[in-house]
Amino acid sequence: MSTATTDRALTPTPGATGEAVFTGIGVAAPNGLSTPAWWKAVLRGESGIRPLSRFDAGRYPAPLAGEVPGFVDADHIPGRLLPQTDRMTRLSLAAAHEALEDSGADLEQMDEYTAGVITASSAGGFEFGQRELEALWSKGGQYVSAYQSFAWFYAVNTGQISIRHQLRGPSGVLLTEQAGGLDALAQARRQLRRGGHLMVTGAVDSALCPWGWAAHLAGGRLSTRDDPHRAYLPFSPDADGEVVGEGGALLVLEDAASAHARGARAYGSLAGYAATFDPAPGSGAGTRLGAAAELALADAGVDPDEIDVVFADGAGRRDADRAEAQAIATLFGPHGVPVTVPKTMTGRLSAGGASLDVAAALLSLRDQVVPPTVNVTTPADDCPIDLVVGRPRPRPLRTALVLARGRGGFNAAAVLRAAP
């Protein structure tokens, strides 16, 4: 795991409880740009997976992706930032702006050193880097943008968000691929416990360009099916790989005492978190995703029978799905808790995937409904889970578990509790 952080010494807030609550959500997803548009699409079961349009994918074996629709860069990003930002940074800036607006926080009235940004990334600004490499190869070094020095960098989203909103408190970035969307939240919670008041956290990712696509294909995990309804089928007996997407969610996480003092509305709290690492390949030992879930429940002080829904990682590969299903069944019992994979409507969003699942979990707790897993009718016999398929399932919800796995053996789990 790689991290980069900068912070000034903080003084714990008088009366702070250590509880961290979510007060703002910003979303850029393949099935909806903005939180309301995306959530309505999720509950309708609308998928954003379709044939790639950002470049000609006809020469590649995997033709499908989840692309954020209707995002006009100039409508969301100041003109001076357009020459120096990658697609993922522009999406991140839009999501961060929405999250802060949604939180209702008045940043001008807040000590700027108690508000910070911690995001996750998987690869940095791939598309920007490709464009500048093309300029280098075809024209020469004098045509390479000076902004290449940072636009590709995995910490650039944190930097640009903090600059735009003058958030000079603790900042950082984590690189644990799909697990990063949860790991960033935990790091943000840690900074709140040290005395911070507000953190923008989560992840938005994008690498839908030929250079990025070559990297995705090299990983060997992509489905090569060309039917958007049959390409990404987690826990299905027909699963044969994943579909990659772009986007994610950024969230405003606040110290509960500070949020209460300003009368903020809270979606829920980050009650528990844990991370584990898988044994080395070839060791014969299995995944430690289940251990991460157990540790997260212990951190939250809840028992398995108090979890009302699980937002699964949903790899879309038979071996990985089987291992996750067995971990869930071991902890909760076979078919013991509703399980859902709303990312079947977006594809796997690298670092952005888990934070978008957190957004879905928070809105599920608010609306008392479990969103569906689309395109899967029945889980495989060796996946003994109660998979919510076809349509949303209304039910009383107080506590949710979100699971995530990143390439390289990273596991993360987060427990979310509904607002009172």
C-alpha positions as MATLAB code, in Angstrom:
seq = 'MSTATTDRALTPTPGATGEAVFTGIGVAAPNGLSTPAWWKAVLRGESGIRPLSRFDAGRYPAPLAGEVPGFVDADHIPGRLLPQTDRMTRLSLAAAHEALEDSGADLEQMDEYTAGVITASSAGGFEFGQRELEALWSKGGQYVSAYQSFAWFYAVNTGQISIRHQLRGPSGVLLTEQAGGLDALAQARRQLRRGGHLMVTGAVDSALCPWGWAAHLAGGRLSTRDDPHRAYLPFSPDADGEVVGEGGALLVLEDAASAHARGARAYGSLAGYAATFDPAPGSGAGTRLGAAAELALADAGVDPDEIDVVFADGAGRRDADRAEAQAIATLFGPHGVPVTVPKTMTGRLSAGGASLDVAAALLSLRDQVVPPTVNVTTPADDCPIDLVVGRPRPRPLRTALVLARGRGGFNAAAVLRAAP';
ca = [
       0.000    0.000    0.000;
       1.330    3.421   -0.933;
       0.350    6.566    0.897;
       1.268   10.201    0.719;
       0.177   12.603    3.418;
       0.738   16.127    4.590;
      -0.791   17.628    7.701;
      -0.378   20.224   10.399;
      -0.628   19.212   14.039;
      -4.260   19.231   15.134;
      -5.848   19.750   18.504;
      -8.703   17.381   19.359;
     -12.084   19.091   19.349;
     -13.527   19.675   22.845;
     -16.456   17.321   23.312;
     -15.557   15.259   20.234;
     -16.915   11.718   20.417;
     -14.656   10.148   17.807;
     -17.734    9.257   15.726;
     -17.458   10.109   12.034;
     -20.640   10.880   10.085;
     -21.296   11.307    6.372;
     -22.917   14.627    5.539;
     -22.371   14.935    1.791;
     -22.326   12.676   -1.281;
     -21.101   13.459   -4.786;
     -21.325   10.919   -7.606;
     -20.042   10.521  -11.131;
     -21.103    7.090  -12.388;
     -21.736    5.358  -15.713;
     -25.455    5.179  -14.959;
     -25.846    8.695  -13.627;
     -23.994   11.983  -13.231;
     -24.959   13.424   -9.818;
     -26.211   11.571   -6.779;
     -29.971   11.890   -7.479;
     -29.655   10.808  -11.130;
     -27.440    7.848  -10.257;
     -29.575    6.640   -7.330;
     -32.765    6.753   -9.383;
     -31.032    4.709  -12.091;
     -29.800    2.188   -9.516;
     -33.275    1.628   -8.105;
     -34.635    1.235  -11.635;
     -31.899   -1.303  -12.412;
     -30.516    0.803  -15.272;
     -27.035   -0.140  -16.415;
     -24.385    2.206  -17.771;
     -22.329   -0.586  -19.331;
     -22.183   -0.261  -23.101;
     -19.734   -0.448  -26.028;
     -16.743    1.831  -25.577;
     -17.138    5.192  -27.288;
     -14.136    7.147  -25.997;
     -11.877    5.460  -28.548;
     -12.137    2.789  -31.247;
     -12.154   -0.480  -29.346;
     -12.763   -2.617  -32.422;
      -9.212   -3.996  -32.392;
      -9.398   -5.088  -28.755;
     -10.841   -8.354  -27.386;
     -12.884   -6.570  -24.680;
     -15.326   -4.037  -26.175;
     -17.445   -2.920  -23.182;
     -16.994   -0.361  -20.409;
     -18.915    1.859  -18.045;
     -18.506    5.463  -19.226;
     -19.873    8.480  -17.349;
     -22.542    9.969  -19.648;
     -23.219   13.606  -20.372;
     -20.126   15.015  -18.695;
     -19.179   18.236  -20.515;
     -15.872   19.258  -18.973;
     -16.315   23.002  -19.416;
     -19.658   22.884  -17.588;
     -17.998   21.624  -14.408;
     -14.378   22.774  -14.451;
     -12.954   26.325  -14.576;
     -11.332   27.023  -17.926;
      -7.910   27.590  -16.391;
      -7.926   23.996  -15.090;
      -8.823   22.295  -18.354;
      -5.280   22.297  -19.820;
      -3.800   20.818  -16.630;
      -6.242   18.068  -15.679;
      -6.957   14.500  -16.697;
     -10.447   13.088  -17.135;
     -10.356   11.451  -13.690;
      -9.461   14.752  -12.024;
     -12.264   16.602  -13.762;
     -14.768   13.971  -12.642;
     -13.302   14.163   -9.130;
     -13.636   17.935   -8.968;
     -17.283   17.708  -10.031;
     -18.049   15.020   -7.448;
     -16.236   16.895   -4.677;
     -18.150   20.076   -5.467;
     -21.457   18.193   -5.304;
     -20.511   16.510   -2.030;
     -19.567   19.779   -0.354;
     -22.716   21.481   -1.592;
     -24.759   18.547   -0.340;
     -23.117   18.724    3.085;
     -24.160   22.332    3.590;
     -20.793   23.102    5.184;
     -19.758   26.761    5.136;
     -16.039   26.404    4.495;
     -15.464   30.147    4.894;
     -16.594   29.891    8.506;
     -14.354   26.912    9.202;
     -10.704   26.862   10.193;
      -9.167   25.869    6.864;
      -6.578   23.733    8.653;
      -9.243   21.478   10.154;
     -10.681   20.515    6.755;
      -8.745   18.255    4.405;
      -8.872   15.767    1.548;
      -7.952   12.090    1.411;
      -8.651   10.175   -1.788;
      -7.670    6.875   -3.347;
      -6.318    6.217   -6.816;
      -5.274    3.238   -8.893;
      -3.120    4.646  -11.670;
      -3.276    8.434  -11.832;
      -4.005   10.456  -14.971;
      -3.494    7.781  -17.630;
      -5.260    9.598  -20.468;
      -3.311   12.813  -19.915;
      -0.077   10.827  -19.861;
      -0.946    9.049  -23.098;
      -1.658   12.323  -24.848;
       1.676   13.806  -23.820;
       3.578   10.661  -24.777;
       1.965   10.869  -28.197;
       3.192   14.463  -28.479;
       6.694   13.386  -27.450;
       6.845   10.567  -29.982;
       5.267   12.434  -32.908;
       6.489   16.013  -32.419;
       9.273   16.183  -29.859;
       9.909   17.063  -26.232;
       9.146   20.756  -26.678;
       5.509   19.839  -27.341;
       5.023   18.019  -24.054;
       2.903   19.996  -21.581;
       4.586   21.219  -18.427;
       1.456   20.023  -16.615;
       2.534   16.453  -17.324;
       4.776   16.841  -14.264;
       1.741   16.437  -12.000;
      -1.399   15.696  -14.059;
      -0.474   11.998  -14.217;
       0.332   11.760  -10.490;
      -1.805    9.504   -8.295;
      -2.151   12.278   -5.683;
      -3.361   14.912   -8.152;
      -7.068   14.572   -7.283;
      -6.363   15.283   -3.621;
      -4.229   18.266   -4.580;
      -6.665   19.829   -7.038;
      -9.664   19.404   -4.701;
      -7.795   20.915   -1.760;
      -6.611   23.874   -3.845;
     -10.003   24.589   -5.383;
     -11.786   24.574   -2.003;
      -8.885   25.877    0.138;
      -8.841   22.780    2.327;
      -5.449   23.046    4.012;
      -5.869   20.416    6.676;
      -4.668   16.800    6.575;
      -4.365   15.442    3.051;
      -3.276   12.198    1.478;
      -3.823    9.488   -1.095;
      -3.914    5.699   -0.922;
      -3.179    3.165   -3.649;
      -4.864   -0.154   -2.957;
      -6.873   -0.398   -6.191;
     -10.528   -1.367   -5.584;
      -9.988   -1.473   -1.806;
      -8.817    2.142   -1.861;
     -12.318    3.569   -1.731;
     -12.686    2.147    1.791;
      -9.100    2.663    2.908;
      -9.391    6.392    2.173;
     -12.439    6.655    4.444;
     -10.548    5.003    7.279;
      -7.632    7.388    6.891;
     -10.070   10.303    6.899;
     -11.694    8.995   10.080;
      -8.260    8.744   11.657;
      -7.614   12.422   10.905;
     -10.972   13.408   12.395;
     -10.059   11.571   15.576;
      -6.844   13.586   15.691;
      -8.806   16.828   15.736;
     -10.008   17.481   12.201;
     -13.543   18.670   11.597;
     -14.265   17.785    7.968;
     -12.705   15.566    5.310;
     -13.525   15.136    1.638;
     -12.786   11.479    0.982;
     -13.440    8.531   -1.321;
     -12.328    8.038   -4.900;
     -13.114    8.704   -8.538;
     -11.056    6.876  -11.160;
     -10.778    6.670  -14.934;
      -8.395    5.052  -17.390;
     -10.555    4.553  -20.484;
      -7.974    5.285  -23.157;
      -5.903    2.937  -25.363;
      -2.944    3.029  -22.978;
      -5.168    2.373  -19.982;
      -7.068   -0.298  -21.881;
      -3.845   -2.132  -22.650;
      -3.141   -2.223  -18.912;
      -6.635   -3.510  -18.120;
      -6.299   -6.245  -20.736;
      -2.881   -7.230  -19.454;
      -4.454   -7.982  -16.071;
      -6.349  -10.863  -17.666;
      -9.602  -10.217  -15.797;
     -11.809   -8.610  -18.451;
     -14.810  -10.357  -19.944;
     -14.601  -10.528  -23.732;
     -18.352  -10.829  -24.223;
     -19.973   -8.098  -26.315;
     -23.452   -8.271  -24.744;
     -23.692   -5.669  -21.935;
     -26.255   -7.866  -20.175;
     -24.006  -10.949  -20.121;
     -20.494   -9.577  -19.665;
     -20.263   -8.962  -15.905;
     -22.095  -11.546  -13.795;
     -20.756  -11.752  -10.241;
     -21.722  -14.911   -8.334;
     -23.347  -16.358  -11.461;
     -22.382  -19.803  -12.780;
     -21.818  -18.020  -16.112;
     -19.350  -15.456  -14.766;
     -16.271  -15.102  -16.965;
     -14.687  -11.790  -15.984;
     -15.285   -8.171  -15.171;
     -16.176   -4.993  -17.034;
     -14.164   -1.882  -16.257;
     -15.799    1.476  -15.685;
     -14.947    5.022  -14.710;
     -16.260    7.213  -11.930;
     -16.948    6.741   -8.248;
     -18.038    8.830   -5.302;
     -16.577   11.469   -3.036;
     -18.076   11.954    0.390;
     -17.911   14.511    3.158;
     -17.000   12.833    6.440;
     -17.251   14.973    9.567;
     -16.628   14.708   13.256;
     -20.089   14.057   14.686;
     -19.813   16.777   17.327;
     -18.813   19.381   14.739;
     -21.563   18.296   12.367;
     -24.154   18.397   15.151;
     -22.989   21.846   16.249;
     -23.739   23.303   12.820;
     -27.044   21.428   12.484;
     -25.875   19.210    9.633;
     -27.971   16.336    8.312;
     -26.123   13.004    8.461;
     -26.688   10.052    6.128;
     -25.053    7.699    8.610;
     -21.766    6.972   10.335;
     -18.587    5.047    9.615;
     -18.973    2.687   12.543;
     -16.223    0.178   11.764;
     -13.384   -0.569    9.381;
     -10.604   -3.092    8.901;
      -8.068   -4.109    6.274;
      -6.203   -7.365    5.729;
      -3.720   -8.685    3.203;
      -3.877  -11.994    1.383;
      -1.010  -14.474    1.666;
       1.550  -14.594   -1.118;
       0.412  -16.279   -4.353;
       1.279  -19.941   -4.385;
       1.226  -20.253   -0.605;
      -1.928  -22.355   -0.698;
      -3.688  -20.120    1.815;
      -7.013  -18.510    0.960;
      -8.197  -14.928    0.946;
      -8.435  -13.002    4.200;
     -11.477  -11.003    3.104;
     -13.562  -12.759    5.750;
     -11.061  -11.738    8.415;
     -11.392   -8.110    7.311;
     -15.160   -8.347    7.694;
     -14.877   -9.880   11.178;
     -12.432   -7.205   12.282;
     -14.638   -4.417   10.909;
     -17.619   -5.765   12.853;
     -15.480   -5.897   15.981;
     -14.347   -2.308   15.405;
     -17.998   -1.269   15.126;
     -19.003   -3.289   18.179;
     -21.707   -5.214   16.324;
     -22.473   -8.901   15.973;
     -23.081  -10.603   12.611;
     -26.828  -10.819   13.266;
     -26.939   -7.003   13.451;
     -25.811   -6.601    9.811;
     -28.857   -6.032    7.602;
     -27.208   -6.007    4.157;
     -23.838   -6.719    2.549;
     -22.528   -4.778   -0.441;
     -20.213   -7.371   -1.940;
     -17.024   -6.829   -3.910;
     -18.374   -9.003   -6.741;
     -15.297   -9.792   -8.812;
     -17.177  -11.532  -11.614;
     -14.673  -14.411  -11.759;
     -15.711  -17.850  -10.591;
     -12.831  -18.485   -8.197;
     -12.957  -15.027   -6.602;
     -16.757  -15.058   -6.360;
     -16.692  -18.474   -4.724;
     -14.153  -17.303   -2.143;
     -16.172  -14.175   -1.299;
     -19.445  -16.076   -1.058;
     -17.863  -18.615    1.260;
     -16.469  -15.809    3.445;
     -19.936  -14.215    3.687;
     -21.625  -17.547    4.389;
     -19.074  -18.423    7.066;
     -19.716  -15.155    8.893;
     -23.494  -14.897    8.502;
     -24.545  -18.453    7.678;
     -25.641  -19.702    4.245;
     -28.205  -17.293    2.788;
     -28.085  -15.512    6.142;
     -28.103  -11.870    5.017;
     -29.172  -10.025    1.847;
     -26.217   -9.439   -0.489;
     -26.117   -7.026   -3.405;
     -23.697   -5.915   -6.128;
     -24.987   -2.638   -7.608;
     -21.710   -2.237   -9.486;
     -23.206   -4.665  -12.026;
     -24.733   -1.454  -13.402;
     -21.441    0.426  -13.642;
     -18.625   -2.071  -13.991;
     -15.706   -2.174  -11.607;
     -14.447    1.383  -11.127;
     -10.963    0.657   -9.745;
     -10.446    2.934   -6.719;
     -13.869    4.521   -7.229;
     -15.851    1.294   -6.906;
     -15.891    0.847   -3.138;
     -16.672    4.481   -2.369;
     -19.627    4.305   -4.778;
     -20.791    1.221   -2.864;
     -20.557    3.269    0.335;
     -22.756    5.929   -1.252;
     -25.242    3.218   -2.242;
     -25.192    1.771    1.270;
     -25.852    5.165    2.852;
     -28.814    5.838    0.568;
     -30.101    2.317    1.178;
     -30.051    3.009    4.910;
     -31.854    6.291    4.308;
     -34.528    4.848    2.017;
     -34.833    1.405    3.658;
     -34.296   -0.526    0.453;
     -31.638   -2.881   -0.916;
     -30.712   -2.064   -4.548;
     -30.645   -4.949   -7.017;
     -27.882   -6.927   -8.673;
     -28.752   -6.804  -12.376;
     -28.304   -9.442  -15.091;
     -27.820  -12.264  -12.575;
     -30.875  -14.461  -12.008;
     -29.577  -17.075   -9.565;
     -26.191  -17.395   -7.852;
     -24.090  -20.472   -8.507;
     -24.591  -23.497   -6.269;
     -21.172  -22.943   -4.693;
     -22.113  -19.348   -3.773;
     -24.578  -19.871   -0.850;
     -25.685  -16.256   -0.477;
     -29.035  -14.444   -0.529;
     -28.307  -12.356   -3.621;
     -30.827   -9.556   -4.247;
     -31.596   -9.769   -7.963;
     -34.052   -8.292  -10.417;
     -35.592   -5.518   -8.376;
     -35.009   -3.541   -5.167;
     -35.930   -5.256   -1.906;
     -37.589   -3.018    0.720;
     -36.669   -4.015    4.263;
     -35.734   -2.435    7.602;
     -32.074   -1.435    7.485;
     -29.912   -0.104   10.281;
     -26.423   -1.433    9.571;
     -24.596   -2.279    6.340;
     -21.303   -4.001    5.541;
     -19.298   -2.998    2.467;
     -16.558   -5.299    1.155;
     -13.760   -4.524   -1.295;
     -10.722   -6.258   -2.750;
      -7.851   -4.671   -4.627;
      -5.319   -6.244   -6.960;
      -2.275   -7.422   -5.101;
      -4.129   -8.945   -2.162;
      -5.699   -5.900   -0.507;
      -8.929   -6.516    1.431;
     -11.067   -3.891    3.152;
     -14.382   -3.881    4.982;
     -16.482   -1.029    6.373;
     -19.531   -1.031    8.629;
     -22.015    1.804    8.147;
     -24.704    2.664   10.657;
     -27.877    4.594    9.804;
     -28.373    8.058   11.216;
     -30.613    8.187   14.304;
];
